[in-house]
């Protein structure tokens, strides 16, 4: 591809991003695409897909003018249509029906599809999407907007009531005013009417008439100036087809930092408000109910029909009560307008219409895929849905068909393909699964598959391939939770749950799910259900790790001790070594240095005997931290450097940062701010790479302390702006760290507490209470990724040489 192909788009995208005050990484996070893709687009190395442009419009929060500017930059030269030819006398073109309500949240989609239809190389566009997503409404808006490019006008053909594919020509002829005669068949008359016309024909609701699709190909071949816009829940699979996936409406942000105006501006909430006020004019969205309204729209997947049906209930149910009832949504989403087709008067009917059109094998696959929580890999579908069932031969063919028919959604995730369904569709499919009597077999197969995945990942989350395995577990976190919930319901399943929880300790620890993981581990390991001793010992140790991370040292000590006792009875050397490491670390945290030393040394010796370098490196980190706590700076540094070297040889990007963190703290004690900053920044980049929330919080706080220390010990001349900026930035970083700890429940590490307290006292004295509180609040409301960017980018500009 020509490297300058996307230059105009890249320049426009960069300008709009900078105007919005976003980094490439922040824009990538908002848009749900990779930062690498943003960089490639801005450098003009590629042209964006339609969905990418749509995501960028929403992520940048563009108004109508800027959205049109971005879309235009992504659109090839429009088609140049020749003047219209005289219309045959018999061609009475049907006017577009007037929409009953204003269109909400689709301006970017309308502009993108109109731009497609104006291209010379595009003559057939199919709008696809699940039932209730608003394909017809979007098609009407596109046809109205695009009409000016078609001198001979726009024709609308409703196919909702056409039951037989053989009757499609009759429906098309009726819209065009064509009649069958004795000497001419109907299709010939349609061709004669359209051959010389520059006309756009909108065919609405084609999904149940797919055998008639070849007729459209024939018309396009015979009528070179004809363009077709089709709405369908399924692709037509014609060579001329250009596919536009109609996505659900944009949802409000998940985090609580979005203000009332931002929530109301989200398309899904705007539609809810419009339809709620139609039944109760006094209804408004306020700070008191905004969280519930946002949650309603998220629970309904942003599906316009579902939102409209829910909003009609607002005259009876306030938002909180409505939200509670949506735990089982299909029974609530009823009572649609009588002027809608029957299949759109309830969500169950809307989905049931699509389900009834499926092949029996496709129906079986759809209902079995409902066992997955969220999305999953294709391999998972093959393993779970075809096991001991009659689907293996045609599974991939049927899965592709479900994607084509908009019941299953496909997405690329870092090179992997994942598939899943909207939660409203999933609820319907679960009902079908229960009716078929397949729930028990599918749930067990699902749990066993994710147990195997977790145990395979366990070998890698603290070593080679760490990032890839952590990403895979994060992508499947909802499925892992579902497997744990299933295993906790009956005694004979608990061993699966105990093994699964024990295998997930590293993932939970690194990604900051310590409270959740600890609860599962304690449930599985401390109950009355018979779990094998080795499985129980491993789960107890994992619970101890997470209790320690949460600062509950007394409970961690008890859990480690019980694990140690079981491991000794089993003569499990590795289990003993790990438990000794845990008991020793807790003793150090509690100031029992004399007790901690031999425990940590014994753990290290066992690690060497067993040839486990990772265990040795962990013991060395703790011994280094212990020496630092005792004031033995030289000895601490030697232990920590040895540990860091070991971790780097093991390619453990996450755990090696433990050593970087303690080395950075050691540099703080020496007032070596530049070295501390260098170590903390390297660690912060590593923690961001693996998604460790707690670690990022700790290192943000370390960098904030460096900023304060630099401002106290710098002899070089400084401007007033720089002098004020450092404590402000430090306060924001402290705020971001506090927010991250609140989410994870992790306390401030004891080793950094003295430096932290001194830095906070200095900032408060420098800024004053009001400015300090404002900066702290600003940091608390900041997304963690943004705080990391701020620390690494803004902080880098204020580096100074090492102090002497």
mmCIF file of C-alpha atoms in Angstrom, residues 438-768:
data_model
loop_
_atom_site.group_PDB
_atom_site.id
_atom_site.type_symbol
_atom_site.label_atom_id
_atom_site.label_comp_id
_atom_site.label_asym_id
_atom_site.label_seq_id
_atom_site.Cartn_x
_atom_site.Cartn_y
_atom_site.Cartn_z
ATOM 1 C CA UNK A 438 -28.747 -29.208 27.567
ATOM 2 C CA UNK A 439 -27.798 -26.855 30.419
ATOM 3 C CA UNK A 440 -26.065 -29.374 32.720
ATOM 4 C CA UNK A 441 -23.780 -30.876 30.070
ATOM 5 C CA UNK A 442 -22.824 -27.501 28.616
ATOM 6 C CA UNK A 443 -22.048 -25.872 31.985
ATOM 7 C CA UNK A 444 -19.782 -28.747 33.022
ATOM 8 C CA UNK A 445 -17.969 -28.721 29.701
ATOM 9 C CA UNK A 446 -17.549 -24.960 29.979
ATOM 10 C CA UNK A 447 -16.034 -25.204 33.483
ATOM 11 C CA UNK A 448 -13.670 -28.008 32.505
ATOM 12 C CA UNK A 449 -12.467 -26.070 29.453
ATOM 13 C CA UNK A 450 -11.642 -22.967 31.490
ATOM 14 C CA UNK A 451 -9.966 -25.034 34.189
ATOM 15 C CA UNK A 452 -7.639 -26.444 31.520
ATOM 16 C CA UNK A 453 -6.996 -22.939 30.186
ATOM 17 C CA UNK A 454 -6.190 -21.524 33.636
ATOM 18 C CA UNK A 455 -3.833 -24.371 34.502
ATOM 19 C CA UNK A 456 -2.014 -23.950 31.185
ATOM 20 C CA UNK A 457 -1.732 -20.199 31.748
ATOM 21 C CA UNK A 458 -0.455 -20.667 35.308
ATOM 22 C CA UNK A 459 2.879 -21.873 33.969
ATOM 23 C CA UNK A 460 3.389 -18.661 32.004
ATOM 24 C CA UNK A 461 1.883 -15.687 33.855
ATOM 25 C CA UNK A 462 5.107 -15.197 35.819
ATOM 26 C CA UNK A 463 7.556 -15.976 33.016
ATOM 27 C CA UNK A 464 7.890 -16.436 29.255
ATOM 28 C CA UNK A 465 4.840 -15.409 27.274
ATOM 29 C CA UNK A 466 3.534 -13.510 30.272
ATOM 30 C CA UNK A 467 1.724 -10.700 28.442
ATOM 31 C CA UNK A 468 -0.052 -12.986 25.966
ATOM 32 C CA UNK A 469 -1.342 -15.305 28.678
ATOM 33 C CA UNK A 470 -2.412 -12.451 30.943
ATOM 34 C CA UNK A 471 -4.295 -10.885 28.029
ATOM 35 C CA UNK A 472 -6.018 -14.199 27.305
ATOM 36 C CA UNK A 473 -7.130 -14.624 30.928
ATOM 37 C CA UNK A 474 -8.301 -11.002 31.063
ATOM 38 C CA UNK A 475 -10.347 -11.494 27.891
ATOM 39 C CA UNK A 476 -11.951 -14.582 29.419
ATOM 40 C CA UNK A 477 -12.381 -13.200 32.941
ATOM 41 C CA UNK A 478 -16.183 -13.312 32.749
ATOM 42 C CA UNK A 479 -16.045 -16.938 31.613
ATOM 43 C CA UNK A 480 -13.668 -17.809 34.450
ATOM 44 C CA UNK A 481 -16.052 -16.194 36.932
ATOM 45 C CA UNK A 482 -18.968 -18.134 35.449
ATOM 46 C CA UNK A 483 -17.042 -21.394 35.857
ATOM 47 C CA UNK A 484 -16.283 -20.546 39.498
ATOM 48 C CA UNK A 485 -19.938 -19.716 40.201
ATOM 49 C CA UNK A 486 -20.985 -23.034 38.670
ATOM 50 C CA UNK A 487 -18.439 -24.963 40.737
ATOM 51 C CA UNK A 488 -19.582 -23.359 43.998
ATOM 52 C CA UNK A 489 -23.192 -24.500 43.654
ATOM 53 C CA UNK A 490 -22.779 -28.213 44.411
ATOM 54 C CA UNK A 491 -20.310 -30.302 46.416
ATOM 55 C CA UNK A 492 -19.162 -32.590 43.603
ATOM 56 C CA UNK A 493 -17.987 -29.566 41.612
ATOM 57 C CA UNK A 494 -15.909 -27.873 44.309
ATOM 58 C CA UNK A 495 -12.683 -29.662 43.415
ATOM 59 C CA UNK A 496 -12.906 -28.084 39.945
ATOM 60 C CA UNK A 497 -13.450 -24.695 41.564
ATOM 61 C CA UNK A 498 -10.558 -25.145 44.015
ATOM 62 C CA UNK A 499 -8.172 -26.097 41.224
ATOM 63 C CA UNK A 500 -9.397 -23.238 39.053
ATOM 64 C CA UNK A 501 -9.046 -20.656 41.823
ATOM 65 C CA UNK A 502 -5.588 -21.930 42.735
ATOM 66 C CA UNK A 503 -4.449 -21.601 39.129
ATOM 67 C CA UNK A 504 -5.642 -17.983 38.886
ATOM 68 C CA UNK A 505 -3.686 -16.508 41.810
ATOM 69 C CA UNK A 506 -0.986 -14.936 39.633
ATOM 70 C CA UNK A 507 -3.555 -13.393 37.292
ATOM 71 C CA UNK A 508 -5.638 -11.980 40.143
ATOM 72 C CA UNK A 509 -2.523 -10.628 41.877
ATOM 73 C CA UNK A 510 -1.074 -8.938 38.810
ATOM 74 C CA UNK A 511 -4.349 -7.464 37.547
ATOM 75 C CA UNK A 512 -5.476 -6.174 40.915
ATOM 76 C CA UNK A 513 -8.438 -8.497 41.545
ATOM 77 C CA UNK A 514 -7.139 -9.380 44.980
ATOM 78 C CA UNK A 515 -10.390 -9.121 46.942
ATOM 79 C CA UNK A 516 -12.350 -11.156 44.429
ATOM 80 C CA UNK A 517 -9.661 -13.826 44.159
ATOM 81 C CA UNK A 518 -9.214 -14.089 47.917
ATOM 82 C CA UNK A 519 -12.951 -14.622 48.396
ATOM 83 C CA UNK A 520 -13.038 -17.439 45.844
ATOM 84 C CA UNK A 521 -9.934 -19.119 47.277
ATOM 85 C CA UNK A 522 -11.173 -19.005 50.853
ATOM 86 C CA UNK A 523 -14.586 -20.307 49.769
ATOM 87 C CA UNK A 524 -13.041 -23.251 47.955
ATOM 88 C CA UNK A 525 -10.262 -24.041 50.450
ATOM 89 C CA UNK A 526 -11.826 -23.526 53.876
ATOM 90 C CA UNK A 527 -15.272 -25.096 53.445
ATOM 91 C CA UNK A 528 -16.443 -28.517 54.608
ATOM 92 C CA UNK A 529 -16.295 -30.068 51.127
ATOM 93 C CA UNK A 530 -13.653 -32.766 50.673
ATOM 94 C CA UNK A 531 -10.891 -31.236 48.550
ATOM 95 C CA UNK A 532 -7.582 -33.128 48.087
ATOM 96 C CA UNK A 533 -4.907 -31.934 50.510
ATOM 97 C CA UNK A 534 -2.506 -30.724 47.808
ATOM 98 C CA UNK A 535 -5.249 -28.708 46.111
ATOM 99 C CA UNK A 536 -6.295 -27.238 49.475
ATOM 100 C CA UNK A 537 -2.695 -26.340 50.385
ATOM 101 C CA UNK A 538 -2.219 -24.552 47.063
ATOM 102 C CA UNK A 539 -5.487 -22.641 47.451
ATOM 103 C CA UNK A 540 -4.610 -21.621 51.019
ATOM 104 C CA UNK A 541 -1.244 -20.317 49.868
ATOM 105 C CA UNK A 542 -2.911 -18.331 47.085
ATOM 106 C CA UNK A 543 -5.412 -16.875 49.548
ATOM 107 C CA UNK A 544 -2.475 -15.864 51.733
ATOM 108 C CA UNK A 545 -0.776 -14.091 48.815
ATOM 109 C CA UNK A 546 -3.887 -12.036 48.116
ATOM 110 C CA UNK A 547 -4.583 -11.326 51.803
ATOM 111 C CA UNK A 548 -0.991 -10.034 52.088
ATOM 112 C CA UNK A 549 -1.495 -7.855 49.007
ATOM 113 C CA UNK A 550 -4.596 -6.410 50.682
ATOM 114 C CA UNK A 551 -2.665 -5.621 53.857
ATOM 115 C CA UNK A 552 -4.509 -8.180 56.013
ATOM 116 C CA UNK A 553 -1.316 -9.539 57.523
ATOM 117 C CA UNK A 554 -2.897 -11.483 60.397
ATOM 118 C CA UNK A 555 -5.141 -13.465 58.062
ATOM 119 C CA UNK A 556 -2.292 -13.909 55.581
ATOM 120 C CA UNK A 557 -0.101 -15.348 58.371
ATOM 121 C CA UNK A 558 -2.836 -17.847 59.319
ATOM 122 C CA UNK A 559 -3.429 -18.931 55.710
ATOM 123 C CA UNK A 560 0.281 -19.336 55.009
ATOM 124 C CA UNK A 561 0.736 -21.326 58.223
ATOM 125 C CA UNK A 562 -2.067 -23.754 57.352
ATOM 126 C CA UNK A 563 -0.663 -24.172 53.854
ATOM 127 C CA UNK A 564 2.795 -24.809 55.333
ATOM 128 C CA UNK A 565 1.431 -27.479 57.665
ATOM 129 C CA UNK A 566 -0.350 -29.317 54.844
ATOM 130 C CA UNK A 567 2.672 -29.061 52.516
ATOM 131 C CA UNK A 568 5.005 -30.450 55.172
ATOM 132 C CA UNK A 569 2.651 -33.392 55.753
ATOM 133 C CA UNK A 570 2.587 -34.048 52.018
ATOM 134 C CA UNK A 571 6.391 -33.681 51.812
ATOM 135 C CA UNK A 572 5.837 -31.132 49.045
ATOM 136 C CA UNK A 573 9.118 -29.213 48.919
ATOM 137 C CA UNK A 574 7.852 -26.491 46.586
ATOM 138 C CA UNK A 575 4.740 -25.952 48.675
ATOM 139 C CA UNK A 576 6.877 -25.672 51.807
ATOM 140 C CA UNK A 577 9.265 -23.190 50.164
ATOM 141 C CA UNK A 578 6.437 -20.935 48.986
ATOM 142 C CA UNK A 579 4.653 -21.001 52.343
ATOM 143 C CA UNK A 580 7.913 -20.163 54.164
ATOM 144 C CA UNK A 581 8.381 -17.222 51.808
ATOM 145 C CA UNK A 582 4.880 -16.009 52.637
ATOM 146 C CA UNK A 583 5.239 -16.385 56.402
ATOM 147 C CA UNK A 584 8.606 -14.612 56.280
ATOM 148 C CA UNK A 585 7.267 -11.715 54.189
ATOM 149 C CA UNK A 586 4.368 -11.161 56.596
ATOM 150 C CA UNK A 587 6.740 -11.197 59.577
ATOM 151 C CA UNK A 588 8.832 -8.518 57.837
ATOM 152 C CA UNK A 589 5.753 -6.359 57.157
ATOM 153 C CA UNK A 590 4.848 -6.595 60.827
ATOM 154 C CA UNK A 591 8.324 -5.510 61.935
ATOM 155 C CA UNK A 592 9.416 -8.956 63.219
ATOM 156 C CA UNK A 593 12.770 -8.764 61.458
ATOM 157 C CA UNK A 594 14.484 -11.410 63.578
ATOM 158 C CA UNK A 595 11.730 -13.921 62.823
ATOM 159 C CA UNK A 596 11.545 -13.040 59.143
ATOM 160 C CA UNK A 597 15.258 -13.511 58.337
ATOM 161 C CA UNK A 598 15.577 -17.308 58.849
ATOM 162 C CA UNK A 599 12.225 -18.014 57.199
ATOM 163 C CA UNK A 600 13.186 -16.118 54.051
ATOM 164 C CA UNK A 601 16.686 -17.650 53.997
ATOM 165 C CA UNK A 602 15.256 -21.168 54.349
ATOM 166 C CA UNK A 603 12.823 -20.481 51.478
ATOM 167 C CA UNK A 604 15.725 -19.302 49.306
ATOM 168 C CA UNK A 605 17.787 -22.420 50.155
ATOM 169 C CA UNK A 606 14.891 -24.716 49.221
ATOM 170 C CA UNK A 607 14.464 -22.791 45.968
ATOM 171 C CA UNK A 608 18.117 -23.394 45.108
ATOM 172 C CA UNK A 609 17.824 -27.093 46.000
ATOM 173 C CA UNK A 610 14.739 -27.449 43.811
ATOM 174 C CA UNK A 611 16.321 -25.505 40.955
ATOM 175 C CA UNK A 612 13.507 -22.924 41.003
ATOM 176 C CA UNK A 613 15.127 -19.616 40.104
ATOM 177 C CA UNK A 614 11.873 -17.668 40.332
ATOM 178 C CA UNK A 615 11.453 -18.681 43.966
ATOM 179 C CA UNK A 616 15.068 -17.714 44.693
ATOM 180 C CA UNK A 617 14.523 -14.307 43.095
ATOM 181 C CA UNK A 618 11.370 -13.725 45.168
ATOM 182 C CA UNK A 619 13.218 -14.592 48.369
ATOM 183 C CA UNK A 620 16.058 -12.233 47.419
ATOM 184 C CA UNK A 621 13.608 -9.333 46.883
ATOM 185 C CA UNK A 622 12.182 -9.853 50.352
ATOM 186 C CA UNK A 623 15.601 -10.218 51.928
ATOM 187 C CA UNK A 624 16.670 -6.976 50.203
ATOM 188 C CA UNK A 625 13.590 -5.160 51.512
ATOM 189 C CA UNK A 626 14.302 -6.561 54.982
ATOM 190 C CA UNK A 627 17.891 -5.293 54.893
ATOM 191 C CA UNK A 628 16.695 -1.850 53.763
ATOM 192 C CA UNK A 629 14.191 -1.740 56.622
ATOM 193 C CA UNK A 630 17.059 -2.435 59.016
ATOM 194 C CA UNK A 631 19.109 0.394 57.492
ATOM 195 C CA UNK A 632 21.621 -1.985 55.856
ATOM 196 C CA UNK A 633 21.687 -0.065 52.563
ATOM 197 C CA UNK A 634 24.736 -1.667 50.937
ATOM 198 C CA UNK A 635 23.618 -5.228 51.685
ATOM 199 C CA UNK A 636 20.092 -4.473 50.516
ATOM 200 C CA UNK A 637 21.306 -3.158 47.164
ATOM 201 C CA UNK A 638 23.421 -6.252 46.485
ATOM 202 C CA UNK A 639 20.494 -8.599 47.235
ATOM 203 C CA UNK A 640 18.107 -6.594 45.094
ATOM 204 C CA UNK A 641 20.485 -6.371 42.124
ATOM 205 C CA UNK A 642 20.983 -10.146 42.281
ATOM 206 C CA UNK A 643 17.227 -10.629 42.339
ATOM 207 C CA UNK A 644 16.700 -8.265 39.407
ATOM 208 C CA UNK A 645 19.300 -10.088 37.326
ATOM 209 C CA UNK A 646 17.579 -13.421 38.002
ATOM 210 C CA UNK A 647 14.141 -12.080 37.092
ATOM 211 C CA UNK A 648 15.452 -10.607 33.863
ATOM 212 C CA UNK A 649 16.980 -13.929 32.869
ATOM 213 C CA UNK A 650 13.563 -15.514 33.469
ATOM 214 C CA UNK A 651 11.908 -12.807 31.306
ATOM 215 C CA UNK A 652 9.417 -12.138 34.099
ATOM 216 C CA UNK A 653 8.396 -8.588 33.264
ATOM 217 C CA UNK A 654 5.987 -8.259 36.144
ATOM 218 C CA UNK A 655 7.772 -9.775 39.118
ATOM 219 C CA UNK A 656 11.092 -8.186 38.139
ATOM 220 C CA UNK A 657 9.388 -4.876 38.846
ATOM 221 C CA UNK A 658 9.156 -5.819 42.507
ATOM 222 C CA UNK A 659 12.943 -5.543 42.583
ATOM 223 C CA UNK A 660 12.873 -2.275 40.598
ATOM 224 C CA UNK A 661 10.338 -0.865 43.057
ATOM 225 C CA UNK A 662 12.409 -1.679 46.147
ATOM 226 C CA UNK A 663 15.592 -0.451 44.446
ATOM 227 C CA UNK A 664 13.781 2.800 43.659
ATOM 228 C CA UNK A 665 12.733 3.140 47.283
ATOM 229 C CA UNK A 666 16.334 2.517 48.283
ATOM 230 C CA UNK A 667 17.392 5.380 45.999
ATOM 231 C CA UNK A 668 14.817 7.617 47.717
ATOM 232 C CA UNK A 669 16.497 6.898 51.047
ATOM 233 C CA UNK A 670 19.753 8.127 49.509
ATOM 234 C CA UNK A 671 18.093 11.243 48.058
ATOM 235 C CA UNK A 672 19.171 10.004 44.634
ATOM 236 C CA UNK A 673 16.082 11.315 42.896
ATOM 237 C CA UNK A 674 17.279 10.790 39.333
ATOM 238 C CA UNK A 675 18.103 7.097 39.904
ATOM 239 C CA UNK A 676 14.842 6.575 41.771
ATOM 240 C CA UNK A 677 12.932 8.162 38.903
ATOM 241 C CA UNK A 678 14.702 5.998 36.321
ATOM 242 C CA UNK A 679 13.880 2.807 38.256
ATOM 243 C CA UNK A 680 10.264 3.803 38.915
ATOM 244 C CA UNK A 681 9.701 4.793 35.282
ATOM 245 C CA UNK A 682 11.059 1.471 34.014
ATOM 246 C CA UNK A 683 8.855 -0.353 36.494
ATOM 247 C CA UNK A 684 5.818 1.745 35.591
ATOM 248 C CA UNK A 685 6.201 0.921 31.897
ATOM 249 C CA UNK A 686 6.486 -2.780 32.763
ATOM 250 C CA UNK A 687 3.441 -2.716 35.021
ATOM 251 C CA UNK A 688 1.433 -0.942 32.329
ATOM 252 C CA UNK A 689 2.539 -3.585 29.845
ATOM 253 C CA UNK A 690 0.974 -6.375 31.930
ATOM 254 C CA UNK A 691 -1.928 -4.358 33.351
ATOM 255 C CA UNK A 692 -0.929 -4.411 37.035
ATOM 256 C CA UNK A 693 -3.182 -1.810 38.684
ATOM 257 C CA UNK A 694 -1.722 -2.039 42.193
ATOM 258 C CA UNK A 695 1.844 -1.858 40.898
ATOM 259 C CA UNK A 696 1.074 1.195 38.761
ATOM 260 C CA UNK A 697 -0.434 2.911 41.822
ATOM 261 C CA UNK A 698 2.711 2.246 43.881
ATOM 262 C CA UNK A 699 5.054 3.523 41.198
ATOM 263 C CA UNK A 700 2.954 6.634 40.515
ATOM 264 C CA UNK A 701 3.327 7.399 44.203
ATOM 265 C CA UNK A 702 7.069 6.746 43.993
ATOM 266 C CA UNK A 703 7.398 9.156 41.080
ATOM 267 C CA UNK A 704 5.388 11.763 42.985
ATOM 268 C CA UNK A 705 7.838 11.448 45.888
ATOM 269 C CA UNK A 706 10.691 11.935 43.401
ATOM 270 C CA UNK A 707 9.109 15.174 42.175
ATOM 271 C CA UNK A 708 8.886 16.480 45.724
ATOM 272 C CA UNK A 709 12.433 15.409 46.511
ATOM 273 C CA UNK A 710 13.738 17.080 43.356
ATOM 274 C CA UNK A 711 12.049 20.355 44.265
ATOM 275 C CA UNK A 712 13.593 20.238 47.752
ATOM 276 C CA UNK A 713 17.151 19.404 46.650
ATOM 277 C CA UNK A 714 17.679 21.166 43.348
ATOM 278 C CA UNK A 715 20.409 23.792 43.338
ATOM 279 C CA UNK A 716 19.840 24.774 39.709
ATOM 280 C CA UNK A 717 17.812 27.952 39.009
ATOM 281 C CA UNK A 718 14.115 27.258 38.400
ATOM 282 C CA UNK A 719 11.257 29.297 37.046
ATOM 283 C CA UNK A 720 8.253 29.940 39.227
ATOM 284 C CA UNK A 721 6.115 27.902 36.796
ATOM 285 C CA UNK A 722 8.315 24.827 37.252
ATOM 286 C CA UNK A 723 8.417 25.266 41.010
ATOM 287 C CA UNK A 724 4.629 25.286 41.182
ATOM 288 C CA UNK A 725 4.114 22.569 38.587
ATOM 289 C CA UNK A 726 6.047 19.834 40.384
ATOM 290 C CA UNK A 727 3.931 19.714 43.559
ATOM 291 C CA UNK A 728 0.734 20.020 41.499
ATOM 292 C CA UNK A 729 1.768 17.069 39.346
ATOM 293 C CA UNK A 730 2.828 15.124 42.438
ATOM 294 C CA UNK A 731 -0.561 15.736 44.084
ATOM 295 C CA UNK A 732 -2.354 14.507 40.960
ATOM 296 C CA UNK A 733 -0.236 11.347 40.896
ATOM 297 C CA UNK A 734 -0.975 10.742 44.583
ATOM 298 C CA UNK A 735 -4.689 11.138 43.782
ATOM 299 C CA UNK A 736 -4.498 8.631 40.925
ATOM 300 C CA UNK A 737 -2.700 6.185 43.219
ATOM 301 C CA UNK A 738 -5.366 6.571 45.915
ATOM 302 C CA UNK A 739 -8.147 5.922 43.374
ATOM 303 C CA UNK A 740 -6.418 2.785 42.096
ATOM 304 C CA UNK A 741 -5.982 1.473 45.630
ATOM 305 C CA UNK A 742 -9.632 2.096 46.407
ATOM 306 C CA UNK A 743 -10.617 -0.019 43.417
ATOM 307 C CA UNK A 744 -8.322 -2.908 44.315
ATOM 308 C CA UNK A 745 -8.463 -2.619 48.109
ATOM 309 C CA UNK A 746 -4.671 -2.638 48.315
ATOM 310 C CA UNK A 747 -2.965 -0.568 51.037
ATOM 311 C CA UNK A 748 0.163 1.536 50.708
ATOM 312 C CA UNK A 749 3.256 -0.732 50.992
ATOM 313 C CA UNK A 750 4.848 -0.320 54.441
ATOM 314 C CA UNK A 751 8.300 0.140 52.898
ATOM 315 C CA UNK A 752 7.261 3.423 51.223
ATOM 316 C CA UNK A 753 5.120 4.874 54.024
ATOM 317 C CA UNK A 754 7.775 7.176 55.619
ATOM 318 C CA UNK A 755 8.770 8.788 52.299
ATOM 319 C CA UNK A 756 5.114 9.112 51.299
ATOM 320 C CA UNK A 757 4.139 10.910 54.502
ATOM 321 C CA UNK A 758 7.014 13.415 54.194
ATOM 322 C CA UNK A 759 6.169 14.139 50.537
ATOM 323 C CA UNK A 760 2.474 14.720 51.249
ATOM 324 C CA UNK A 761 3.298 17.079 54.119
ATOM 325 C CA UNK A 762 5.594 19.114 51.859
ATOM 326 C CA UNK A 763 3.029 19.348 49.034
ATOM 327 C CA UNK A 764 0.268 20.475 51.375
ATOM 328 C CA UNK A 765 2.511 23.128 52.862
ATOM 329 C CA UNK A 766 3.639 24.302 49.412
ATOM 330 C CA UNK A 767 0.265 24.428 47.686
ATOM 331 C CA UNK A 768 -2.059 25.193 50.562
#
